[in-house]
CSV table of C-alpha atoms in Angstrom, one decimal:
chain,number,residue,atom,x,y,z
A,1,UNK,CA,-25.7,5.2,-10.3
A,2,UNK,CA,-23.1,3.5,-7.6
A,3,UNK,CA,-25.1,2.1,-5.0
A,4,UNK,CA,-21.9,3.1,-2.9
A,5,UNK,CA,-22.4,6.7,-3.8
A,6,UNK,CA,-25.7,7.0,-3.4
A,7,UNK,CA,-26.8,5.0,0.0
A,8,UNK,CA,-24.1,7.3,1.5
A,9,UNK,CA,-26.5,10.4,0.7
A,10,UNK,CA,-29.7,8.7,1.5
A,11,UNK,CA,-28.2,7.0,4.8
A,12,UNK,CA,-28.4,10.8,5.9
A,13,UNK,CA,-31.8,11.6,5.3
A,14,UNK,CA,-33.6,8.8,5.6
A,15,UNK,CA,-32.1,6.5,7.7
A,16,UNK,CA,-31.9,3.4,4.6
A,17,UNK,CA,-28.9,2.3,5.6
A,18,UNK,CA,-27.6,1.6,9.0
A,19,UNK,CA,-24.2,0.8,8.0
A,20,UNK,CA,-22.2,1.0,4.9
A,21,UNK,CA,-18.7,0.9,5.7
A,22,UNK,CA,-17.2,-2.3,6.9
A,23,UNK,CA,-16.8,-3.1,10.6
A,24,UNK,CA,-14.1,-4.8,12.4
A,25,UNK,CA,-16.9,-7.3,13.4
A,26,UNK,CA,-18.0,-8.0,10.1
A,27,UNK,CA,-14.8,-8.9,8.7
A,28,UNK,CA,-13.7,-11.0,11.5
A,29,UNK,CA,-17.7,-13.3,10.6
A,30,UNK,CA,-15.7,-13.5,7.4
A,31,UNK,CA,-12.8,-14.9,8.0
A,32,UNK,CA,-14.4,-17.4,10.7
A,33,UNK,CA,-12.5,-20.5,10.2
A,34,UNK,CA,-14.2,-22.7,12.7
A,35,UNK,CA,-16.6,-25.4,10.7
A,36,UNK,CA,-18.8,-25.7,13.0
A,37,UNK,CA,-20.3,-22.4,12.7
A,38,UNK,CA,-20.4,-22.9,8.7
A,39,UNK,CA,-23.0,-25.4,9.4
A,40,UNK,CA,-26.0,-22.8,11.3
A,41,UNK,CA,-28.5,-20.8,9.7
A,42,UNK,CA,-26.4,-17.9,10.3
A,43,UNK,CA,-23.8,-19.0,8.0
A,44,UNK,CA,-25.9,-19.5,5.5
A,45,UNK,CA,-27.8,-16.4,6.0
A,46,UNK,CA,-24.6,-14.6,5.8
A,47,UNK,CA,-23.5,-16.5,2.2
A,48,UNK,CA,-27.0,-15.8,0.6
A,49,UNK,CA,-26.4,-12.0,1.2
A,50,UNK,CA,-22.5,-12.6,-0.1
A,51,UNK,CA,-24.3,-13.7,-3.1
A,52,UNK,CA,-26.1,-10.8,-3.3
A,53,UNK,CA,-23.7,-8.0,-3.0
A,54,UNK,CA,-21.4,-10.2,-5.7
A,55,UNK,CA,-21.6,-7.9,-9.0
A,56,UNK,CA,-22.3,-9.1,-12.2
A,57,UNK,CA,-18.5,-9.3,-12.9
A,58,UNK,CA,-17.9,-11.8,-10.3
A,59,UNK,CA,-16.2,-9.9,-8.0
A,60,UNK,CA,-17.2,-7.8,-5.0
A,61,UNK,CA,-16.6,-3.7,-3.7
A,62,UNK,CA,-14.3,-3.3,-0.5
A,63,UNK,CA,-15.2,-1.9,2.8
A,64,UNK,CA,-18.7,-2.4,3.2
A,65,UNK,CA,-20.0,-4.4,6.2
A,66,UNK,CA,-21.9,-7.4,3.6
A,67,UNK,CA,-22.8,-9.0,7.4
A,68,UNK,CA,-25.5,-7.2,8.8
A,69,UNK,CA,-28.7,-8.2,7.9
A,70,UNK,CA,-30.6,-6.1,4.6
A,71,UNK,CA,-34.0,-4.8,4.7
A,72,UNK,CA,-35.6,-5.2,1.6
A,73,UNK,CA,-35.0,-1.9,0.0
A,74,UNK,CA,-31.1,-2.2,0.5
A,75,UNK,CA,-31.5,-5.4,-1.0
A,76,UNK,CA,-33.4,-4.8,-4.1
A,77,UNK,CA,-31.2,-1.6,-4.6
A,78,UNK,CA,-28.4,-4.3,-4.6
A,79,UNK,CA,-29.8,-6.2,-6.7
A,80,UNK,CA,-30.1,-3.2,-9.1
A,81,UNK,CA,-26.6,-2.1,-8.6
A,82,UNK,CA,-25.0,-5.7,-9.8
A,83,UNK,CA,-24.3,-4.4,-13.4
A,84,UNK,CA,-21.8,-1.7,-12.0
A,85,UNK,CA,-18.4,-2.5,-12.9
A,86,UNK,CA,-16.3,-0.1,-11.4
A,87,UNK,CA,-16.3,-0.8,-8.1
A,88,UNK,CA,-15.1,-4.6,-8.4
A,89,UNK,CA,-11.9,-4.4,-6.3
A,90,UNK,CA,-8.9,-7.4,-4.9
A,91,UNK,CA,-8.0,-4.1,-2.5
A,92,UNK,CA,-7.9,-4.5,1.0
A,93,UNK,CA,-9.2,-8.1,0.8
A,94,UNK,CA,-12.4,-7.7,-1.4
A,95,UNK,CA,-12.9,-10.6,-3.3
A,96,UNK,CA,-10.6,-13.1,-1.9
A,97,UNK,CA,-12.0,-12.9,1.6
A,98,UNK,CA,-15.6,-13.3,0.2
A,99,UNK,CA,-14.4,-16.6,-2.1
A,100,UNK,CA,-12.9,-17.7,0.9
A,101,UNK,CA,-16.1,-17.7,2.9
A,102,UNK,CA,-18.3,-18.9,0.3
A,103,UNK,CA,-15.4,-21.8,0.3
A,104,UNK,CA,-15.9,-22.8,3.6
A,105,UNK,CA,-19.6,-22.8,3.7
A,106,UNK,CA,-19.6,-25.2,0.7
A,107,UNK,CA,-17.4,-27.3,2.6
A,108,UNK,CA,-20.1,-27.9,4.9
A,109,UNK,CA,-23.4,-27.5,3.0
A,110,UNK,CA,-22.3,-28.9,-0.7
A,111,UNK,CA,-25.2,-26.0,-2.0
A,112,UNK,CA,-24.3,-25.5,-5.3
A,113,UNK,CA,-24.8,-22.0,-5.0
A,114,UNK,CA,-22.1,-21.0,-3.2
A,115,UNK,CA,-19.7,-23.3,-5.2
A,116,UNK,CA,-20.8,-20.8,-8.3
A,117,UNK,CA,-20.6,-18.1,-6.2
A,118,UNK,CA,-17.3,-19.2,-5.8
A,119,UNK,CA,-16.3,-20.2,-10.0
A,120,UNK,CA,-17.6,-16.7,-11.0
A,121,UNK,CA,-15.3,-15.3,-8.3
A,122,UNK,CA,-12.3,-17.1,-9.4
A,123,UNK,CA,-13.1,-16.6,-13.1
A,124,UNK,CA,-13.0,-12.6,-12.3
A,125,UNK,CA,-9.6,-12.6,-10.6
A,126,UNK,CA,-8.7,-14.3,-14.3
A,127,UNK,CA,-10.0,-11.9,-16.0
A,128,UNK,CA,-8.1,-9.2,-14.4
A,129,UNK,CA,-4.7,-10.1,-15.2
A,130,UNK,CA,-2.7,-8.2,-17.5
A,131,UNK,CA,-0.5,-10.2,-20.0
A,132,UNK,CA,2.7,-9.5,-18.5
A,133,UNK,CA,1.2,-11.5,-15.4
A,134,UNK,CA,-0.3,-8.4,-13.2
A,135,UNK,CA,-2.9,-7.4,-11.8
A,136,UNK,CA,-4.8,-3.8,-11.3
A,137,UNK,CA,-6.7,-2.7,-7.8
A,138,UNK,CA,-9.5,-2.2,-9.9
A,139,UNK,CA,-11.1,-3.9,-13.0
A,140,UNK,CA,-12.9,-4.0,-15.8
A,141,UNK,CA,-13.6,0.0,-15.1
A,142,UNK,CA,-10.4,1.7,-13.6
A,143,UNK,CA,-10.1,4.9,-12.6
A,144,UNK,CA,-6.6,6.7,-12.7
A,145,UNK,CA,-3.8,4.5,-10.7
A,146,UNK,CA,-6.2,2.3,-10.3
A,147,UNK,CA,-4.6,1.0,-13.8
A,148,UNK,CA,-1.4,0.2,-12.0
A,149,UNK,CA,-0.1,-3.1,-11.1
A,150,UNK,CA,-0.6,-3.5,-7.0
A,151,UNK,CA,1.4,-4.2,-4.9
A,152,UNK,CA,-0.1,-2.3,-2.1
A,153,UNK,CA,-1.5,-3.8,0.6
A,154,UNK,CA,-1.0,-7.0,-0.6
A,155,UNK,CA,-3.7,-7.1,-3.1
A,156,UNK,CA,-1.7,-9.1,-5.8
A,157,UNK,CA,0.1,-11.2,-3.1
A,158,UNK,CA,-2.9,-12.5,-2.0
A,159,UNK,CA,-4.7,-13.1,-5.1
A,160,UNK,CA,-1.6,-15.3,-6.1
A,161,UNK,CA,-2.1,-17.1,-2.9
A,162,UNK,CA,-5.7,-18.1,-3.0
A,163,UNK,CA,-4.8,-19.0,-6.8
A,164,UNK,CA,-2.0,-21.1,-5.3
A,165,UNK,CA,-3.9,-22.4,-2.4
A,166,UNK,CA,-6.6,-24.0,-4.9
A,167,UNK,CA,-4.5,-25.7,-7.4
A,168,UNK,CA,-3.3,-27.5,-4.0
A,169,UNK,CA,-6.8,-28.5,-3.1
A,170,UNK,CA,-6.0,-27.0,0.2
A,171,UNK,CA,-8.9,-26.8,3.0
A,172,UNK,CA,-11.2,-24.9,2.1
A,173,UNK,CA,-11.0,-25.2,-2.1
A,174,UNK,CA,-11.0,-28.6,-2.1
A,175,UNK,CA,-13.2,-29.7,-5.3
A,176,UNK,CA,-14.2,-26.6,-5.8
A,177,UNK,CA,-13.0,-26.2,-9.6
A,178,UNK,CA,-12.6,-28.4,-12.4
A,179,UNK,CA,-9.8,-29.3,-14.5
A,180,UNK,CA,-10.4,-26.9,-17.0
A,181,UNK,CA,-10.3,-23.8,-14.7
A,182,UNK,CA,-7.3,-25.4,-12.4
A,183,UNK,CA,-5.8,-25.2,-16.2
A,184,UNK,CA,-6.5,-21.5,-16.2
A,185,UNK,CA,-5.2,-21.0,-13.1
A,186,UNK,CA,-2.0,-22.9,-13.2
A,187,UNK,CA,-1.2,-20.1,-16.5
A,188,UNK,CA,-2.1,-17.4,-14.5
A,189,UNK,CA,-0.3,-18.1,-11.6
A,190,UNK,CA,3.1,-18.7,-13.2
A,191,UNK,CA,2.5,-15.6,-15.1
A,192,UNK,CA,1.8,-13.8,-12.0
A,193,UNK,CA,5.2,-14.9,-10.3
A,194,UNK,CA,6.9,-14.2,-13.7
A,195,UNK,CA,5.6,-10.2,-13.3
A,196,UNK,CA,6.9,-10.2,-9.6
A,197,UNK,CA,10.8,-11.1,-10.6
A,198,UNK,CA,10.2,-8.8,-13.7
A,199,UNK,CA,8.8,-5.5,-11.7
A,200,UNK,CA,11.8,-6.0,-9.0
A,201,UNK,CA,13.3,-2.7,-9.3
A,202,UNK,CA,16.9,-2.8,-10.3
A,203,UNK,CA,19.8,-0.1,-9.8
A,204,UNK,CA,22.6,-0.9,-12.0
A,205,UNK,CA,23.4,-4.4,-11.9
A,206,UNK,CA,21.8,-4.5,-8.3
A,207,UNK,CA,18.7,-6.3,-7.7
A,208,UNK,CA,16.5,-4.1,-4.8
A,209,UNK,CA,13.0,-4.6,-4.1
A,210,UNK,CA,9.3,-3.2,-5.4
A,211,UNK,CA,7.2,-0.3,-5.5
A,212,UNK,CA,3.5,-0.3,-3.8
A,213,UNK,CA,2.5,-0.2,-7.4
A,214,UNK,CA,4.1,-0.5,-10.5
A,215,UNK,CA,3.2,0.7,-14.4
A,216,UNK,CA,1.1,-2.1,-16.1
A,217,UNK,CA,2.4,-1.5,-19.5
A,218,UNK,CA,6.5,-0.1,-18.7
A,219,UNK,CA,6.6,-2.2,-15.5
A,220,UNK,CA,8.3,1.1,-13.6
A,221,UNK,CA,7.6,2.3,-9.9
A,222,UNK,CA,4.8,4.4,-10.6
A,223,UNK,CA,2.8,7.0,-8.4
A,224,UNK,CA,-0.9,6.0,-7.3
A,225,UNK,CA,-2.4,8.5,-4.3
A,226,UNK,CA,-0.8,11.8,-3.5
A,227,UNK,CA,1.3,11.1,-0.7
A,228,UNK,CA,2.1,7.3,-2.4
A,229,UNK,CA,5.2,8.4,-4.4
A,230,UNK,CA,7.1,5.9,-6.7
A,231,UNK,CA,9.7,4.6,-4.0
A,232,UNK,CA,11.6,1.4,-2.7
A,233,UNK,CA,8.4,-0.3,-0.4
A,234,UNK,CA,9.6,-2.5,2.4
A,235,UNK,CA,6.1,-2.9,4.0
A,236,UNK,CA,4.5,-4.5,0.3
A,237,UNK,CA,8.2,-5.7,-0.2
A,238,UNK,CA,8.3,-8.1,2.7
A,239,UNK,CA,5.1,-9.7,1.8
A,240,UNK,CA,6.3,-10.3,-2.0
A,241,UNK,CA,9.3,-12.6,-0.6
A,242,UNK,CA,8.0,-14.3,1.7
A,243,UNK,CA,5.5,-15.1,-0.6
A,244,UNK,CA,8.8,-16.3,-2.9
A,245,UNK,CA,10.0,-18.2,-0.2
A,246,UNK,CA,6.8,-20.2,-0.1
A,247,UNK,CA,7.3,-21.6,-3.4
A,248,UNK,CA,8.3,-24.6,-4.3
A,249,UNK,CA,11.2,-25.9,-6.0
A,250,UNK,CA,13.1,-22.2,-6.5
A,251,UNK,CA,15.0,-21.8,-10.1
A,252,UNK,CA,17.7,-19.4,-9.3
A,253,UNK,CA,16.2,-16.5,-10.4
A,254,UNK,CA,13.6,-16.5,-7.4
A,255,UNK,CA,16.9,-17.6,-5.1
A,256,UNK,CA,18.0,-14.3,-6.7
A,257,UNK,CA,15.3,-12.3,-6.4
A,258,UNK,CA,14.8,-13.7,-2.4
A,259,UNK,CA,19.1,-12.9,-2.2
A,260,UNK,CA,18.8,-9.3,-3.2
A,261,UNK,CA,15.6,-8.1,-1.5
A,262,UNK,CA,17.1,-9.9,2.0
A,263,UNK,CA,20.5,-7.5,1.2
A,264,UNK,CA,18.5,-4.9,0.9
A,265,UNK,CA,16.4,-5.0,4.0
A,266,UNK,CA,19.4,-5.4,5.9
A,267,UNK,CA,21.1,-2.0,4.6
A,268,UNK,CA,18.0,-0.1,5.2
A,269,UNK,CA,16.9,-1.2,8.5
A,270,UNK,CA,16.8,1.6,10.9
A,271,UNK,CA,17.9,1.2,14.3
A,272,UNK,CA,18.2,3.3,17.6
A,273,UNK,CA,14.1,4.1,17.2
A,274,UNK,CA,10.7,3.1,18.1
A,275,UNK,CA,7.3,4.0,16.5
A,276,UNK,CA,5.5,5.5,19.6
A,277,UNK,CA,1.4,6.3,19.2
A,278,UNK,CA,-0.1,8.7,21.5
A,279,UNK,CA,-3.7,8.9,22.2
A,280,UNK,CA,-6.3,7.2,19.9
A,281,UNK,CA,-6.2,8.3,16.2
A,282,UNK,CA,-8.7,11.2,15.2
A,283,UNK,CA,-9.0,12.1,19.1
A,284,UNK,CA,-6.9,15.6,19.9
A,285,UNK,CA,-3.5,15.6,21.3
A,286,UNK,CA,-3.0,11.8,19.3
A,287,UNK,CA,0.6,11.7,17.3
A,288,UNK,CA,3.0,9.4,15.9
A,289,UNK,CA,6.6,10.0,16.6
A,290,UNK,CA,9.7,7.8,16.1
A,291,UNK,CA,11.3,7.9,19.7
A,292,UNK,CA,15.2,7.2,20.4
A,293,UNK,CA,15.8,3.7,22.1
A,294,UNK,CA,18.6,1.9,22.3
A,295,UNK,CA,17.3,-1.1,22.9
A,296,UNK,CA,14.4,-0.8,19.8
A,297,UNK,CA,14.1,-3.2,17.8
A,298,UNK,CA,15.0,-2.6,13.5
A,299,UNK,CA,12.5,-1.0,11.9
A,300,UNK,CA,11.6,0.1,8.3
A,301,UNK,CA,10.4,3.2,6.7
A,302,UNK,CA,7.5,2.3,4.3
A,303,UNK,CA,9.0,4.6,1.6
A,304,UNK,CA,12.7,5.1,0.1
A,305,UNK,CA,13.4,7.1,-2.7
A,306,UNK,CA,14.9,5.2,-5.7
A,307,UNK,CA,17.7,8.2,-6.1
A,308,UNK,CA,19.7,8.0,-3.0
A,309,UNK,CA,17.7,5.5,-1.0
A,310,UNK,CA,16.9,7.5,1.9
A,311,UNK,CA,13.5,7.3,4.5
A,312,UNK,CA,10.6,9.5,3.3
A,313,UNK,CA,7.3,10.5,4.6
A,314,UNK,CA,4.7,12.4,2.6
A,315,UNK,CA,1.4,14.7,2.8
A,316,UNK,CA,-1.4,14.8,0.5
A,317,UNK,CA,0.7,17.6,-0.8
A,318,UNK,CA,2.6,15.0,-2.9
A,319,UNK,CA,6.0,16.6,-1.5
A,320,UNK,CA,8.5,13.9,0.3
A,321,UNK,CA,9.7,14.8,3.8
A,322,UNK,CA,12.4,13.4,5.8
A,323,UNK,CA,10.7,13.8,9.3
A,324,UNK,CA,7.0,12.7,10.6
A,325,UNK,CA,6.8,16.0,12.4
A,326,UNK,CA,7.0,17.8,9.0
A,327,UNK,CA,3.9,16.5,7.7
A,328,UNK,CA,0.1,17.0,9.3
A,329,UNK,CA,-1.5,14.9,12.0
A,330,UNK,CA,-4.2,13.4,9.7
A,331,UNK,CA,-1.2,11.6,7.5
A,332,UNK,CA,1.5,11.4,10.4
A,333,UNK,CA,-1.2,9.4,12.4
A,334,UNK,CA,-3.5,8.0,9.6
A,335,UNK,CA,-0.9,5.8,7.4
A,336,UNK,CA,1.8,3.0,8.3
A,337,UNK,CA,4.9,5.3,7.6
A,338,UNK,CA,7.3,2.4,9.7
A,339,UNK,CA,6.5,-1.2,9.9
A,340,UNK,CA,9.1,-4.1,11.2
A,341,UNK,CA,7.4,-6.8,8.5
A,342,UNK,CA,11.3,-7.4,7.1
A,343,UNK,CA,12.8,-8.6,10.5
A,344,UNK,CA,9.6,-11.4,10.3
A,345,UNK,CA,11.5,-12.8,7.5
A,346,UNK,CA,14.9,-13.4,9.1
A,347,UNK,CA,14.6,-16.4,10.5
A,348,UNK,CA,12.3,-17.5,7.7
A,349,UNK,CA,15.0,-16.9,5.3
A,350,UNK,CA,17.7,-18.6,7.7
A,351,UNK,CA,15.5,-22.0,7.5
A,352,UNK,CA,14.7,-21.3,3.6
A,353,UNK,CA,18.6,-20.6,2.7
A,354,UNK,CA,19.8,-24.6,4.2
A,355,UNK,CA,17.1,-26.0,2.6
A,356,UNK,CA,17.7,-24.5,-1.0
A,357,UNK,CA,21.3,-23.0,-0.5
A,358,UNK,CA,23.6,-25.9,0.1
């Protein structure tokens, strides 16, 4: 059984596990940048047990704390759990975070064993990619939207830019991978930008932007949680093109793409608000509520729909709303329903339009 699933039981009764969901401090060890501490026993410590927890398909489960040391019975149940392939995720920064640990500590120590750590990891995000160029949440065992191609929080955006960032040799994948695999990933990655200028969502003859997630075999805006309806997505949206903008050499169909998703963000911003937070999430009296100001700044709502283009917010009911106040506290206050990530790209896309506009 899922080692997930069934620590979370025994945690209760027996005390096994001190922590199994991932803490802020544990994910800020893993993306520690600073070499000097990739060279103490700590490190290392902290890389033998990211070998550990890496499953048998070369990638690794999301949102457990992989830090804090293991007694012996978590580890050997690990150990046991490796052959479990449904929990292998690129979601909220599994996988790619790990790699990029195990990078930096073979920087520094040259032990083979995280170098191969490192391989199997890239050779799983490989062998997650669909033909048209995406990529699932989940693989090889999916579960229900977990089929989808993701968009949502970033997962695919990143995985294209550690792909990207090693066939630069960039600090910390230098010499990491050999030509063959550099081969590999060269394919992949120009397959994966390929799926992003196929899946942007088009309304006649109009270029817009994307979905969170997007059907793996139609390539359509398609539905993945309750309250995640198929919609235009500025929050996933904005870190698509900037992600366009970072490449190199633009044909005109990415100066498209870039073009139309810009036009877009500028017709949907919403001004004359700001996202106010009261009180500390899950604690009584806390709320979210857009506020009216003047002097705000733009902002975006996380979901339009793809009739009429309008703002939406949504329950675990699965019906859209027009107003936060209209759903309940635990979605109003637990979910990013505005962000401002487009007006991050303006000045970005100022710089990006002399350089490849003239």
């Amino acid at each position: 059984m899922n080692f997930i699933k069934t620590t979370l039981l025994s945690a209760l009764f027996v005390g096994l596990l001190p922590m199994t969901t991932a803490s802020a401090q544990g994910e800020k060890i893993l993306r520690e940048k600073n070499p000097e501490f990739f060279k103490t026993d700590e490190a290392r410590r902290i890389g033998d047990q990211l070998i550990v927890w890496q499953r048998n398909t070369g990638g690794w489960p999301k949102n457990i704390d992989m830090t804090t040391p293991l007694t012996d019975a978590q580890r050997q149940q690990i150990i046991a759990d490796k052959k479990v392939t449904d929990d292998s995720t690129i979601d909220n920064g599994a996988t790619t975070m790990q790699m990029t640990y195990l990078a930096r500590l073979w920087q520094q120590t040259k032990d083979e064993r995280y170098r191969e750590a490192f391989n199997k990891g890239v050779r799983y995000l490989l062998s997650g990619q669909y033909d048209n160029g995406g990529w699932p949440q989940f693989w090889p065992t999916m579960r229900n939207y977990q089929v989808h191609i993701t968009y949502n929080d970033d997962a695919m955006v990143n995985t294209l830019i550690i792909l990207r960032e090693i066939l630069k040799d960039r600090e910390p994948f230098a010499n990491l991978t050999d030509t063959s695999l550099d081969k590999d990933i060269e394919r992949a990655f120009q397959k994966g930008v390929e799926c992003i200028l196929n899946t942007q969502i088009k309304v006649g003859d109009t270029l817009t932007v994307w979905c969170q997630q997007h059907d793996h075999e139609t390539l359509a805006p398609a539905k993945a949680r309750a309250y995640e309806l198929p919609s235009f997505s500025s929050q996933e949206s904005a870190v698509i093109v900037r992600f366009l903008m970072n490449l190199p050499n633009p044909d005109e169909r990415v100066k498209t793409a870039i073009h139309a998703a810009m036009a877009w963000f500028e017709k949907t911003k919403i001004t004359g608000y700001r996202l106010e937070r009261i009180g500390k999430k899950g604690e009584p009296g806390a709320d979210t509520r857009l506020v009216p100001d003047p002097n705000a700044g733009p902002l975006w709502a996380r979901y339009y729909d793809l009739v009429d283009c309008q703002p939406f917010v949504c329950d675990r009911d699965g019906v859209p709303r027009k107003h936060l106040w209209e759903i309940g506290p635990e979605r109003r206050n637990g979910y990013a329903w505005y962000n401002d990530r487009p007006l991050q790209l303006y000045e970005k896309y100022d710089k990006w339009k002399k350089k490849w506009c003239k």
